[in-house]
Short mmCIF file of C-alpha atoms in Angstrom, two decimals:
data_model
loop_
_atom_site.label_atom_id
_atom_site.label_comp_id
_atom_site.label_asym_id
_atom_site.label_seq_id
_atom_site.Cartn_x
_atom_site.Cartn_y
_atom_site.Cartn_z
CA UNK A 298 35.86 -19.13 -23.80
CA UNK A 299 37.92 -20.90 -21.33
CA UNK A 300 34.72 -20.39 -18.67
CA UNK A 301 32.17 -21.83 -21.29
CA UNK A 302 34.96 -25.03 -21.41
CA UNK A 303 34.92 -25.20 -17.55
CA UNK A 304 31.00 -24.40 -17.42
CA UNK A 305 30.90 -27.87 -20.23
CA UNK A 306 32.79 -30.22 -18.42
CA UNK A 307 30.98 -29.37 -14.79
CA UNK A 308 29.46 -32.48 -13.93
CA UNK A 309 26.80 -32.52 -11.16
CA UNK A 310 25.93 -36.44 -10.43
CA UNK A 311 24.95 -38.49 -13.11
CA UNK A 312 24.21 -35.62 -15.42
CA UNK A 313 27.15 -33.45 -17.64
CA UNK A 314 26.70 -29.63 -18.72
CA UNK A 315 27.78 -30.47 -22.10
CA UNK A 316 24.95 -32.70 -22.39
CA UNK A 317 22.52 -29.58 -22.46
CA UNK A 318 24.83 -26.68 -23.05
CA UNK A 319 26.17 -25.04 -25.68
CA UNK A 320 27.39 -22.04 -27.37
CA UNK A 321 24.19 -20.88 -28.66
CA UNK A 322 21.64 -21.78 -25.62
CA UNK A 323 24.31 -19.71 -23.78
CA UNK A 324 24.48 -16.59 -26.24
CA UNK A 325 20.56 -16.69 -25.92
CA UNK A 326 20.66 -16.83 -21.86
CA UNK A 327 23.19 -14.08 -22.22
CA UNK A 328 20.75 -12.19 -24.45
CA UNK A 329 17.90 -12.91 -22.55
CA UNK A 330 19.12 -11.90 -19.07
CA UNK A 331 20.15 -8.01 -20.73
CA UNK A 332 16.67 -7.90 -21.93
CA UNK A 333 15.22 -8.39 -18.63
CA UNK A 334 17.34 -6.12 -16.84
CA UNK A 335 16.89 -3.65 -19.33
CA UNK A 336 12.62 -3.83 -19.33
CA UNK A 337 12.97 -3.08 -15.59
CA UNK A 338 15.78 0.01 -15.57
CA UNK A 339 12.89 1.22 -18.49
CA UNK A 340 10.49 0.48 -15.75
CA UNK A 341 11.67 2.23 -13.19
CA UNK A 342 13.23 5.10 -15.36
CA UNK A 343 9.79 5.82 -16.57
CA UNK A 344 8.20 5.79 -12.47
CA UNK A 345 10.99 8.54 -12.56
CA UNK A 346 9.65 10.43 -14.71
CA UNK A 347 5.97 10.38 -13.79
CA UNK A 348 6.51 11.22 -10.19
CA UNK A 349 8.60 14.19 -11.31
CA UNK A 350 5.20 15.30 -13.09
CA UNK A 351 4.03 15.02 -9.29
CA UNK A 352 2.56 18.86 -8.49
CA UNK A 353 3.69 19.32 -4.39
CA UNK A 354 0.57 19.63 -2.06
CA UNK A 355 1.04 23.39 -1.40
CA UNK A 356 0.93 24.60 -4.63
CA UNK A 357 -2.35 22.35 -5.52
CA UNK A 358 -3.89 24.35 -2.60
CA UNK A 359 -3.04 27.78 -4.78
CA UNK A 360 -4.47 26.41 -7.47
CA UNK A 361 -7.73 25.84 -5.62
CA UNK A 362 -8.07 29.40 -3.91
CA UNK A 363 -6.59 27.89 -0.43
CA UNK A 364 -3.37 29.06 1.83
CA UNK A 365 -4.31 26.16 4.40
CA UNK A 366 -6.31 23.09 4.38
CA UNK A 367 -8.67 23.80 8.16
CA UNK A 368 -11.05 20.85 7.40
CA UNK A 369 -9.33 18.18 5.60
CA UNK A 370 -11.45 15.24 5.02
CA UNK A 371 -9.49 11.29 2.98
CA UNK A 372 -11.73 9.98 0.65
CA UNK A 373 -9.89 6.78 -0.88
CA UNK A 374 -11.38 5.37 -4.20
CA UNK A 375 -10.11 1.28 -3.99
CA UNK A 376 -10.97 0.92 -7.87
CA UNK A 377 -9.04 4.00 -9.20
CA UNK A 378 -5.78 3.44 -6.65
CA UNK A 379 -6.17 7.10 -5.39
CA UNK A 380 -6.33 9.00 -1.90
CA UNK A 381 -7.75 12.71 -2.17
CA UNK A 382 -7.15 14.95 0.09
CA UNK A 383 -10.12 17.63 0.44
CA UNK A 384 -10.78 20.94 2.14
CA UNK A 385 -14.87 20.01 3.34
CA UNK A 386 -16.18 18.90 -0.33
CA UNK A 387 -12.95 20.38 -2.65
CA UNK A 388 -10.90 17.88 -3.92
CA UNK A 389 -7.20 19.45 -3.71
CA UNK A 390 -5.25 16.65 -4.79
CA UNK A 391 -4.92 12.56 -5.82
CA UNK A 392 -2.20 10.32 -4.53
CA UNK A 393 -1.63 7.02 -6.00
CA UNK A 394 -2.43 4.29 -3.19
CA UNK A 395 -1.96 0.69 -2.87
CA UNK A 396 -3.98 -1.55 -1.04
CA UNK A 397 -4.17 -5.01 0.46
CA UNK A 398 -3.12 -8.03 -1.43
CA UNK A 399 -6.96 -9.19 -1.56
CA UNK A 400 -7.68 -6.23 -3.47
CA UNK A 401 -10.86 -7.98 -5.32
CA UNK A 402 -12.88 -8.12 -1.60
CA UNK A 403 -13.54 -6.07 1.22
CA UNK A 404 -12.03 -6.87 4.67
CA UNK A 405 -14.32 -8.84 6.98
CA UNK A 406 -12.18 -10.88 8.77
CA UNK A 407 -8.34 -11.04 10.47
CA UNK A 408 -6.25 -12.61 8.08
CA UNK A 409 -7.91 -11.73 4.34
CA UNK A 410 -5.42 -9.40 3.49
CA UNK A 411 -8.37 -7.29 2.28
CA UNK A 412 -8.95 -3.20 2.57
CA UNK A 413 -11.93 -2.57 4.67
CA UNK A 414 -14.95 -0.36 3.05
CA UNK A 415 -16.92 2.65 5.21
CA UNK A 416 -16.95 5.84 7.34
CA UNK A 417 -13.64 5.52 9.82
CA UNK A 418 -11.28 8.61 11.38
CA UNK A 419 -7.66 8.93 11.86
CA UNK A 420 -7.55 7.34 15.56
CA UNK A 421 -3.56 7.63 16.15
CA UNK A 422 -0.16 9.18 14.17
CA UNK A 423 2.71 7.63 14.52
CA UNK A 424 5.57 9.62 13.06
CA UNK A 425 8.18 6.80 13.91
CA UNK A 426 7.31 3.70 11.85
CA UNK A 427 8.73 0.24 10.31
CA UNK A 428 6.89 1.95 6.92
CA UNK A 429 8.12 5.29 7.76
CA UNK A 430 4.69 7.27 9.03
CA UNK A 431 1.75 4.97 10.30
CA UNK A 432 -1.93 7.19 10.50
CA UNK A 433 -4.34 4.32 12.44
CA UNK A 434 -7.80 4.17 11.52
CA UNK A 435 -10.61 2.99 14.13
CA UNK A 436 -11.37 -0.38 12.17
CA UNK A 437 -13.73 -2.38 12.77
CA UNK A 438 -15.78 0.33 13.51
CA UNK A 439 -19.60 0.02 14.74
CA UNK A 440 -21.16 -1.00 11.64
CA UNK A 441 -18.20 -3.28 10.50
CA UNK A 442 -19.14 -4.70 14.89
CA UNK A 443 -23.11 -4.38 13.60
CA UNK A 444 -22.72 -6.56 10.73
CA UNK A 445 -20.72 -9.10 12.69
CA UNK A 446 -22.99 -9.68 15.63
CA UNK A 447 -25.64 -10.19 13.18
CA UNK A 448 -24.01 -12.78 10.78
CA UNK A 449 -23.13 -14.32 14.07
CA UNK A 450 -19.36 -14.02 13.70
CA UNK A 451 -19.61 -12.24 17.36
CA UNK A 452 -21.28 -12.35 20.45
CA UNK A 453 -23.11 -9.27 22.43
CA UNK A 454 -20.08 -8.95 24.45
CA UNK A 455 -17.75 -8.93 21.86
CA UNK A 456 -19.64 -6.29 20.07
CA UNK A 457 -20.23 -3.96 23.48
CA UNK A 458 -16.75 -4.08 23.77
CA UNK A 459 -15.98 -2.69 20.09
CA UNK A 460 -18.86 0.06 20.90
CA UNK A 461 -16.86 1.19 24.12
CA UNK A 462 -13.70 1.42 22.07
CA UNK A 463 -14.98 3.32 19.60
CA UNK A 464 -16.94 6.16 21.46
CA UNK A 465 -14.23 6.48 24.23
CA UNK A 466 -10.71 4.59 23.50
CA UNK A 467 -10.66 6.32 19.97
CA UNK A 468 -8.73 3.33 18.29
CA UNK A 469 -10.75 0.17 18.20
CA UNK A 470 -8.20 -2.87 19.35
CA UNK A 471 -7.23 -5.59 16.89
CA UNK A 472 -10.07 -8.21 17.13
CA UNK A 473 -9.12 -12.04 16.72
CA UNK A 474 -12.21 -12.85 14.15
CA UNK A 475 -12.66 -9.36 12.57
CA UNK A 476 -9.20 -8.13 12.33
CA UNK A 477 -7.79 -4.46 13.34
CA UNK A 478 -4.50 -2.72 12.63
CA UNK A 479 -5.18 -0.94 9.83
CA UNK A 480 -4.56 2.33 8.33
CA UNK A 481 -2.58 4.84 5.95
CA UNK A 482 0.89 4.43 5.98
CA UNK A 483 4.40 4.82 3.48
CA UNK A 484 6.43 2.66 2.14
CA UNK A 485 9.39 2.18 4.28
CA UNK A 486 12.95 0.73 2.94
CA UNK A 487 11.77 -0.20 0.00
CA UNK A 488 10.48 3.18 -1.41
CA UNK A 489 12.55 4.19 -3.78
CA UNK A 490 11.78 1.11 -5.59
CA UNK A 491 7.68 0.52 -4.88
CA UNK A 492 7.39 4.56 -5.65
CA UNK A 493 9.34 4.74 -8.93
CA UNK A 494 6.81 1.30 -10.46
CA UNK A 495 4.52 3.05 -13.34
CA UNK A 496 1.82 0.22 -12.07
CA UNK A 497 0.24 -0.26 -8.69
CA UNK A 498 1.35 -3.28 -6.78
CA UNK A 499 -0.83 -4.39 -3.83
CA UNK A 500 1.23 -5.81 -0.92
CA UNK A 501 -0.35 -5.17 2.59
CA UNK A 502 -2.05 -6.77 5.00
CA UNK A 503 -5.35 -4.13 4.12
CA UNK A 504 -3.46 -0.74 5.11
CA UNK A 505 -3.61 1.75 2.14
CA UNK A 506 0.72 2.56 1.15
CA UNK A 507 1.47 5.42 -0.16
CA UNK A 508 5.39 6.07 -0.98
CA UNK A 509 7.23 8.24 2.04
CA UNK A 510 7.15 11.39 0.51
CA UNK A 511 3.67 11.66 -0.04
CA UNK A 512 2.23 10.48 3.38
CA UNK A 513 4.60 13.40 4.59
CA UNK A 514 3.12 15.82 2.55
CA UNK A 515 -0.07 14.50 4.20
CA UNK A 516 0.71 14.69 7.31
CA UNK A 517 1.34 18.35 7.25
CA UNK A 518 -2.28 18.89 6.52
CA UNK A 519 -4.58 15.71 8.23
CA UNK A 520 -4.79 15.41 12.16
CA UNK A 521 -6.26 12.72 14.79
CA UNK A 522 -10.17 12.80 14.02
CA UNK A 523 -9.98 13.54 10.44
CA UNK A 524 -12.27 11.33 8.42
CA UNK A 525 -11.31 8.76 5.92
CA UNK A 526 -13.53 7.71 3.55
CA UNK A 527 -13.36 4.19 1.88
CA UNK A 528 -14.66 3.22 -1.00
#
């Protein structure tokens, strides 16, 4: 009681607590404040418990008949959150994914926050990464180059220069008007928390984040040159 006193009689300017505050708006802030904090330990207690429903990678092979996954092949589905992993047309298992903030569009420009759409390959792995494991993808690729020379976006030259990165750099480079530096990566520090939500949140710049454990578990199976389908 003697801190709800002191918390009255603070006076900031021309304006007094008492003047707003009292015993019941308190109680109620009090109240309030629990509530919230409980709703998100619920939250995140309930994340728990559906990624402990999570079957691991190797025994969702069994299940389909396979001891090794020789041809794997991404296919990610933007409106159902997911990233399969498949052995040539055999779907062995779903991830949850999340995508760029601009979730509603496809990428066409730098800057849109947007997941691109199309045919692309794993161009690069990097195992040592701000968001723990990084898997590059050749965006833009030659039609995402085709479709910007002819909307005028780019000019001959630009688009030449995308076609020789693609056939013999492997990685196409980040472009100023179409954008680049995307791909499949985790979560980084924050995974424990970004894993454990029950919803999907989308928060990148267009990559596809998947939490830590998971793009590990990929990465014992996909290789530079696998495909990655977008849709």
């Amino acid at each position: 009681m003697k801190f709800f006193e002191k918390l009255k009689n603070t006076q900031i300017g021309p304006f007094k607590a008492a003047d707003y505050l009292n015993k019941d708006v308190l109680r109620n802030v009090i109240y309030l404040t629990f509530a919230i904090i409980i709703f998100f330990f619920g939250v995140i207690v309930y994340g728990i418990v559906l990624n402990l429903r999570n079957v691991p990678l190797t025994e969702a092979m069994l299940k389909n008949g396979y001891s090794e996954i020789t041809n794997p092949k991404i296919i990610v589905d933007r409106h159902n959150y997911t990233l399969g992993i498949y052995e040539d047309s055999v779907l062995i298992k779903n991830y949850r994914v999340s995508f760029g903030k601009s979730v509603q569009i496809t990428k066409a420009k730098a800057d849109d926050k947007a997941t691109p759409v199309g045919v692309y390959k794993i161009c690069k792995i990097y195992t040592t990464h701000k968001y723990h494991k990084y898997f590059q993808i050749n965006y833009p690729n030659l039609e995402d180059g085709t479709n910007a020379l002819r909307k005028g976006w780019i000019s001959q030259k630009e688009y030449n220069d995308i076609k020789f990165q693609y056939y013999y750099e492997g990685c196409t480079k980040f472009h100023s008007i179409l954008g680049g530096d995307i791909g499949i990566h985790g979560i980084g520090e924050l995974n424990y928390i970004f894993k454990n939500l029950p919803f999907v949140y989308n928060w990148t710049n267009g990559s596809i984040a998947m939490s830590n454990e998971n793009i590990d578990e990929i990465y014992s199976v996909i290789r530079e040159g696998t495909e990655v389908v977008i849709k």
